[in-house]
CSV table of C-alpha atoms in Angstrom, one decimal:
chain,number,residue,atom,x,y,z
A,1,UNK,CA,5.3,5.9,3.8
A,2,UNK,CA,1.9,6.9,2.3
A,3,UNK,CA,1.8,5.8,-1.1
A,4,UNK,CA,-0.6,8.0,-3.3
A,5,UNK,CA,-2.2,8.0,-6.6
A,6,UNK,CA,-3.3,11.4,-8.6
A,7,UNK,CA,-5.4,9.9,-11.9
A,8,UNK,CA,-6.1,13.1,-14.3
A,9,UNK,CA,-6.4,13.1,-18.0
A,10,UNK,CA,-5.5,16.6,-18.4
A,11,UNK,CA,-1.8,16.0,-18.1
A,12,UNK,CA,-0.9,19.7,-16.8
A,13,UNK,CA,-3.5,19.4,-14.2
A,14,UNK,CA,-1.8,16.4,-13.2
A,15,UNK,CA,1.1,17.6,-12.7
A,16,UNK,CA,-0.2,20.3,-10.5
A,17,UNK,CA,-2.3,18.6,-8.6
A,18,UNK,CA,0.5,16.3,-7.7
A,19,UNK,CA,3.0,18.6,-6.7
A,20,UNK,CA,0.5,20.5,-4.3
A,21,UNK,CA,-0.4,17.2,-2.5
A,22,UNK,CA,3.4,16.4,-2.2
A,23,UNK,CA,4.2,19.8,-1.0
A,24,UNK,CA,1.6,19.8,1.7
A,25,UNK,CA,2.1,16.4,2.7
A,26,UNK,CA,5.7,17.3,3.6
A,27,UNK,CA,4.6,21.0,5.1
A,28,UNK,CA,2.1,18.4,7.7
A,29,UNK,CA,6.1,16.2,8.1
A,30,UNK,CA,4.2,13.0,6.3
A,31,UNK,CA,6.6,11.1,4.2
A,32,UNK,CA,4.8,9.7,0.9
A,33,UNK,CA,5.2,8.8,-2.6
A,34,UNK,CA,2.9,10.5,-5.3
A,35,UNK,CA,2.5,8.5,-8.4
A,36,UNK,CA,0.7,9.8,-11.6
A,37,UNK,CA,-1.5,8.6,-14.1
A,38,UNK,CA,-3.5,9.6,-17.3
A,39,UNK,CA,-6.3,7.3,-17.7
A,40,UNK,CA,-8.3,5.3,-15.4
A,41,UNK,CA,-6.9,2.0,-17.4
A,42,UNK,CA,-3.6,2.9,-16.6
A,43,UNK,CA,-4.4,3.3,-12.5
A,44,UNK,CA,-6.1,0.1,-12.8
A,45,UNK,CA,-2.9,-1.7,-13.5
A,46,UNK,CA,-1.3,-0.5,-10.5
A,47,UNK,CA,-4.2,0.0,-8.1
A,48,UNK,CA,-2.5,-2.8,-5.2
A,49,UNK,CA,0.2,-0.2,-4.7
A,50,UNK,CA,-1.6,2.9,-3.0
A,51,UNK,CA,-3.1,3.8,0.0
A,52,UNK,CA,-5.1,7.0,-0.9
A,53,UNK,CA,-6.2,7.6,-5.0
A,54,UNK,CA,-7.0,11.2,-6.1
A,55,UNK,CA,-9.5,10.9,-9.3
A,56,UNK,CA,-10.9,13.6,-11.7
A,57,UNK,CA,-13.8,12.3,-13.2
A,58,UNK,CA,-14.2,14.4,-16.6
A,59,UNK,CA,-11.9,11.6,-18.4
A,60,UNK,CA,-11.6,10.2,-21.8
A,61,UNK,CA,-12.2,6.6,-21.8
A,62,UNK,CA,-13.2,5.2,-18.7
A,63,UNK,CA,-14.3,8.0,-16.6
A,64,UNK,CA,-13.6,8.6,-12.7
A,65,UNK,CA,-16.9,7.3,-11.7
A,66,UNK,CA,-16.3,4.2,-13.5
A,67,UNK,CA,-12.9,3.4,-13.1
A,68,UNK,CA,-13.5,3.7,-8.7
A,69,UNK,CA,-17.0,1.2,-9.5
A,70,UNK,CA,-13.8,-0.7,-11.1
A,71,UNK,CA,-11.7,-0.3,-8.2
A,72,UNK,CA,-14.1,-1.4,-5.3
A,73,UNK,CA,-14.8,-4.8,-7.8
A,74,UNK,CA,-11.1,-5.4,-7.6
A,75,UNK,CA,-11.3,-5.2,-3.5
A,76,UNK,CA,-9.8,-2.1,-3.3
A,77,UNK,CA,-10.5,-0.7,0.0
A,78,UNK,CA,-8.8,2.0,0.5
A,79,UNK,CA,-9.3,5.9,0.5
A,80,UNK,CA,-11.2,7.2,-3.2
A,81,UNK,CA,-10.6,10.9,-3.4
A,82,UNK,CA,-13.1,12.8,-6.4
A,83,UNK,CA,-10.9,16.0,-7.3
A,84,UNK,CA,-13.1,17.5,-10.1
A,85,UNK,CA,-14.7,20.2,-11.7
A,86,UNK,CA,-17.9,19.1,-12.2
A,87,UNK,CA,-20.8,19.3,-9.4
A,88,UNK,CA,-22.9,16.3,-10.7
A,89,UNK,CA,-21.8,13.0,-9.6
A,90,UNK,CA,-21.7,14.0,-5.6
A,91,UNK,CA,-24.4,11.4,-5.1
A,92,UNK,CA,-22.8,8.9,-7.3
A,93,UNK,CA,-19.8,9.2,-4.7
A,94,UNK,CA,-21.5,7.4,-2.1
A,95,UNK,CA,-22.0,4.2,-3.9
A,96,UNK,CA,-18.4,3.4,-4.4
A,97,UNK,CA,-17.8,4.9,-0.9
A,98,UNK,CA,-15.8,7.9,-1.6
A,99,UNK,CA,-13.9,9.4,1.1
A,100,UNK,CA,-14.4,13.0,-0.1
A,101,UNK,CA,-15.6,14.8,-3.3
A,102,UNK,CA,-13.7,17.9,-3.8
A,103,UNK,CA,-15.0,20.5,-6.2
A,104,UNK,CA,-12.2,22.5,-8.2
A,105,UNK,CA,-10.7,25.1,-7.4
A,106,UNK,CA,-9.7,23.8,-3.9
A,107,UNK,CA,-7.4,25.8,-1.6
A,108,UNK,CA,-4.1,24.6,-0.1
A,109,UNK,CA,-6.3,24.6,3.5
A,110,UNK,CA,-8.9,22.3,2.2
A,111,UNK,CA,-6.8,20.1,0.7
A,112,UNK,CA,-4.7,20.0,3.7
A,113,UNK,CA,-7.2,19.1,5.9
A,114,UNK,CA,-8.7,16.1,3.7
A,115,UNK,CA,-5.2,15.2,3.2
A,116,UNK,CA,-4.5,14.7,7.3
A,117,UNK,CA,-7.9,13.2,7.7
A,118,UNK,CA,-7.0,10.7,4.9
A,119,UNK,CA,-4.0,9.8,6.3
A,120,UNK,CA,-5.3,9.2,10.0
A,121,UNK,CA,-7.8,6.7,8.4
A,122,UNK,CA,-5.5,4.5,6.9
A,123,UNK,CA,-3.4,4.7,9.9
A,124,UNK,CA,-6.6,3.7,12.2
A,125,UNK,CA,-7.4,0.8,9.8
A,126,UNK,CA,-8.3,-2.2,11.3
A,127,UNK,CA,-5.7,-4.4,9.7
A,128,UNK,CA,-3.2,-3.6,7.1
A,129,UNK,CA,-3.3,-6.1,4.1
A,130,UNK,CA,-2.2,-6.4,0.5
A,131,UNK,CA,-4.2,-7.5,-2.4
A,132,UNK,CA,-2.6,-10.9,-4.5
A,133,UNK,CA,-3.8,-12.5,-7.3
A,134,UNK,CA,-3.7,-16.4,-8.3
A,135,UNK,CA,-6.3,-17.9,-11.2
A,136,UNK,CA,-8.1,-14.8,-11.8
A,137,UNK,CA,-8.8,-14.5,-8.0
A,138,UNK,CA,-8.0,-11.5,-5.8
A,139,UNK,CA,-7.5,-12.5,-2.4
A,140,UNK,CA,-6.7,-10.1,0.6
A,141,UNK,CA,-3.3,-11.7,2.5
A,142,UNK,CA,-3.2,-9.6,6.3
A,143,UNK,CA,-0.2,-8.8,6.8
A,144,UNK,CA,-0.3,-9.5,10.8
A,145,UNK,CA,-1.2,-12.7,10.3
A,146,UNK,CA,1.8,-13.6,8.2
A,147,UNK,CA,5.2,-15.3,9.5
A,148,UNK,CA,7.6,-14.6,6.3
A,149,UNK,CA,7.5,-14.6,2.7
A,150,UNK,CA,9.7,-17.3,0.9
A,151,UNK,CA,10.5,-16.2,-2.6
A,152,UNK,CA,11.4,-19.3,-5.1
A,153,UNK,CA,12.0,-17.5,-8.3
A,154,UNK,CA,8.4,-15.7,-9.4
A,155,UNK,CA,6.7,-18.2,-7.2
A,156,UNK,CA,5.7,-16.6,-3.7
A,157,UNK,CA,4.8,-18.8,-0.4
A,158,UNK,CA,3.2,-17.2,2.4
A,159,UNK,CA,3.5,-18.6,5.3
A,160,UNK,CA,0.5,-17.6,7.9
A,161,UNK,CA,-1.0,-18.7,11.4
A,162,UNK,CA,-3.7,-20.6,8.8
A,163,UNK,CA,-0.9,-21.8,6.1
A,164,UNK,CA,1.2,-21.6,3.2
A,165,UNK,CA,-0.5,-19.2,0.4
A,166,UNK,CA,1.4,-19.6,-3.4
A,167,UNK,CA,1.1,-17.4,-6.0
A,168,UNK,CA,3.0,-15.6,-8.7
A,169,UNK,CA,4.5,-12.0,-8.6
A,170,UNK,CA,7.8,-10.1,-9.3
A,171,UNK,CA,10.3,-10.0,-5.7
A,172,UNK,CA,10.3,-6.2,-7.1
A,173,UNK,CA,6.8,-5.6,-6.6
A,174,UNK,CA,6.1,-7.5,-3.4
A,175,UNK,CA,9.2,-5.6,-1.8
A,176,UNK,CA,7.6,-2.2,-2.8
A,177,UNK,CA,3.7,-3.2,-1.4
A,178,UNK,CA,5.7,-4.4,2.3
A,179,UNK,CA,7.4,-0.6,2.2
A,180,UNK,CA,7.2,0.8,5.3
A,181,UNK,CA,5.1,-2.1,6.7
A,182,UNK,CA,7.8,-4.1,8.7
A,183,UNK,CA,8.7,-7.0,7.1
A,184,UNK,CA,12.8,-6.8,6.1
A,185,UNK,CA,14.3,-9.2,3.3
A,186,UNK,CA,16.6,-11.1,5.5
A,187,UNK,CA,18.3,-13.3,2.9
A,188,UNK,CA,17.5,-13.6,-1.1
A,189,UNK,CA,14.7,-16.4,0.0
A,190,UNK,CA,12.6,-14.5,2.8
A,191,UNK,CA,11.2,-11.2,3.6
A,192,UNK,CA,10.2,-12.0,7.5
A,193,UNK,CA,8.0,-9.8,9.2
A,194,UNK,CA,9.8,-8.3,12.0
A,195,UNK,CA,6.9,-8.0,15.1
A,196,UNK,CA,7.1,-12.2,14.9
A,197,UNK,CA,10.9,-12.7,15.8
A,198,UNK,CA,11.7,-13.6,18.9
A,199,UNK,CA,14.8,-14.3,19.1
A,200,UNK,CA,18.0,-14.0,16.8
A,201,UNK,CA,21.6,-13.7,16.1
A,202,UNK,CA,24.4,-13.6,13.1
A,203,UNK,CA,23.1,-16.4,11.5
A,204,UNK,CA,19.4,-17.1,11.9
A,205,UNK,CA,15.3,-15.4,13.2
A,206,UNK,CA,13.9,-17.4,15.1
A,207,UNK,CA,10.1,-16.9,14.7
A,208,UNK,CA,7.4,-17.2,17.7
A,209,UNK,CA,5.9,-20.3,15.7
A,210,UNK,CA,9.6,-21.7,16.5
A,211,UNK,CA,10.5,-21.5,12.6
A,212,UNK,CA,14.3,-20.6,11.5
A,213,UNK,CA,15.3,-18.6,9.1
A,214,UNK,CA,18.7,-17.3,7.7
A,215,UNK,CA,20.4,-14.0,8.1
A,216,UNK,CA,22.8,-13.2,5.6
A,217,UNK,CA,26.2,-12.0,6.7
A,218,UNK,CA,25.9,-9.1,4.4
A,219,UNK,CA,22.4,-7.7,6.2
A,220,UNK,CA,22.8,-8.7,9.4
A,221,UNK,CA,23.4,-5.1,10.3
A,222,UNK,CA,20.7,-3.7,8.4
A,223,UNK,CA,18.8,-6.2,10.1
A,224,UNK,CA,19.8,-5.5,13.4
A,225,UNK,CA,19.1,-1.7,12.6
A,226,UNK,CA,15.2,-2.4,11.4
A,227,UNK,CA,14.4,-5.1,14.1
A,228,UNK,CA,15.2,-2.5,16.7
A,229,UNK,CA,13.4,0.6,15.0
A,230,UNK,CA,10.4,-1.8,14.6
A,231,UNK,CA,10.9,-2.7,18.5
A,232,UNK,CA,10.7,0.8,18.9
A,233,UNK,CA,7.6,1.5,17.1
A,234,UNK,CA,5.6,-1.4,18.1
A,235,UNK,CA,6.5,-0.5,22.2
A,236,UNK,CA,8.8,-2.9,22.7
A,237,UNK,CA,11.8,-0.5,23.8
A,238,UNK,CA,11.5,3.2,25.3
């Protein structure tokens, strides 16, 4: 699932601009979640949550210039989107990498097309990560390189090829940033990613690093239902 932000002061404008983006994206058969916001403060909060931000730049506040400056500080690498009226900060765009700069009014084929080519380029990224924070730090955690996450109330371990990462976040949050990005909460302690188990049965994953971990009877069929769609996807069944 695509997760995308529209950021617009103009709260009707929002709204619209919104609705067209999920409309098309489900006209083009691409499942995604559109969020909305009215202030680049407020988008800043979430920012670690979307793959593709839409941003008007005629805000109150912290304009949309500033608030993507903000966004690439805070490591956000993903795809910026200008959807404005104004004409005069097309230049600007390239210095916090913009993907596009669309000038208002924009029709449904436009918006399409930057909308598919958007999508492709996350797809075509070279790794998929998330974005976690401990001491003030950001730090980029690669998802491919991860075995499981072990949740121990707010604290979160990572286990990786490299180590064991700690830091501190809601379970609600982390489950919603590993949407759609194979990883399965196999038990209350662990969301394991699925492309690393090798073998399994009712009770335990076994991991290729030859780590166990426990299957609860309850989701074992869920389990068994994910692990084989992710088989499927990654080429490991026809």
């Amino acid at each position: 699932m695509v997760s995308i932000a529209v950021c617009d002061d103009e709260l009707l404008e929002c709204l619209k601009i919104s609705a067209r983006i999920r409309s098309l994206m489900e006209e083009m058969g691409i499942s995604c979640c559109v969020e909305r916001f009215g202030s680049g403060e407020e988008l800043l909060k979430a920012l670690e949550r979307f793959d593709i931000i839409f941003l008007d730049i005629l805000m109150a506040g912290m304009n949309g210039m500033e608030t993507a400056k903000r966004c690439r500080e805070l490591a956000f690498e993903k795809t910026l989107i200008f959807f404005t009226s104004s004409r005069s900060y097309v230049w600007d765009a390239y210095d916090v990498e913009a993907f596009h700069y669309l000038v208002k009014p924009v029709e449904d084929e436009k918006l399409k097309t930057v909308l598919r080519r958007a999508v492709k380029r996350e797809q075509c990224a070279c790794g998929d990560y998330i974005v976690v924070s401990r001491e003030r730090q950001r730090r980029k955690i690669f998802l491919d390189s991860v075995w499981y996450f072990e949740i121990k109330g707010r604290q979160i371990d990572v286990h990786q090829e490299k180590g064991v990462f700690t830091y501190y976040e809601q379970i609600g949050l982390l489950e919603k940033q590993l949407e759609g990005k194979g990883f399965f909460r196999c038990h209350k302690s662990y969301l394991i990613n699925l492309k690393h188990v090798e073998v399994y049965n009712r009770q335990e994953a076994i991991l290729e690093n030859g780590e166990r971990i426990i299957i609860a009877r309850r989701r074992y069929e869920a389990f068994c239902q994910a692990i084989l769609a992710s088989m499927k996807e990654n080429g490991g069944i026809l």
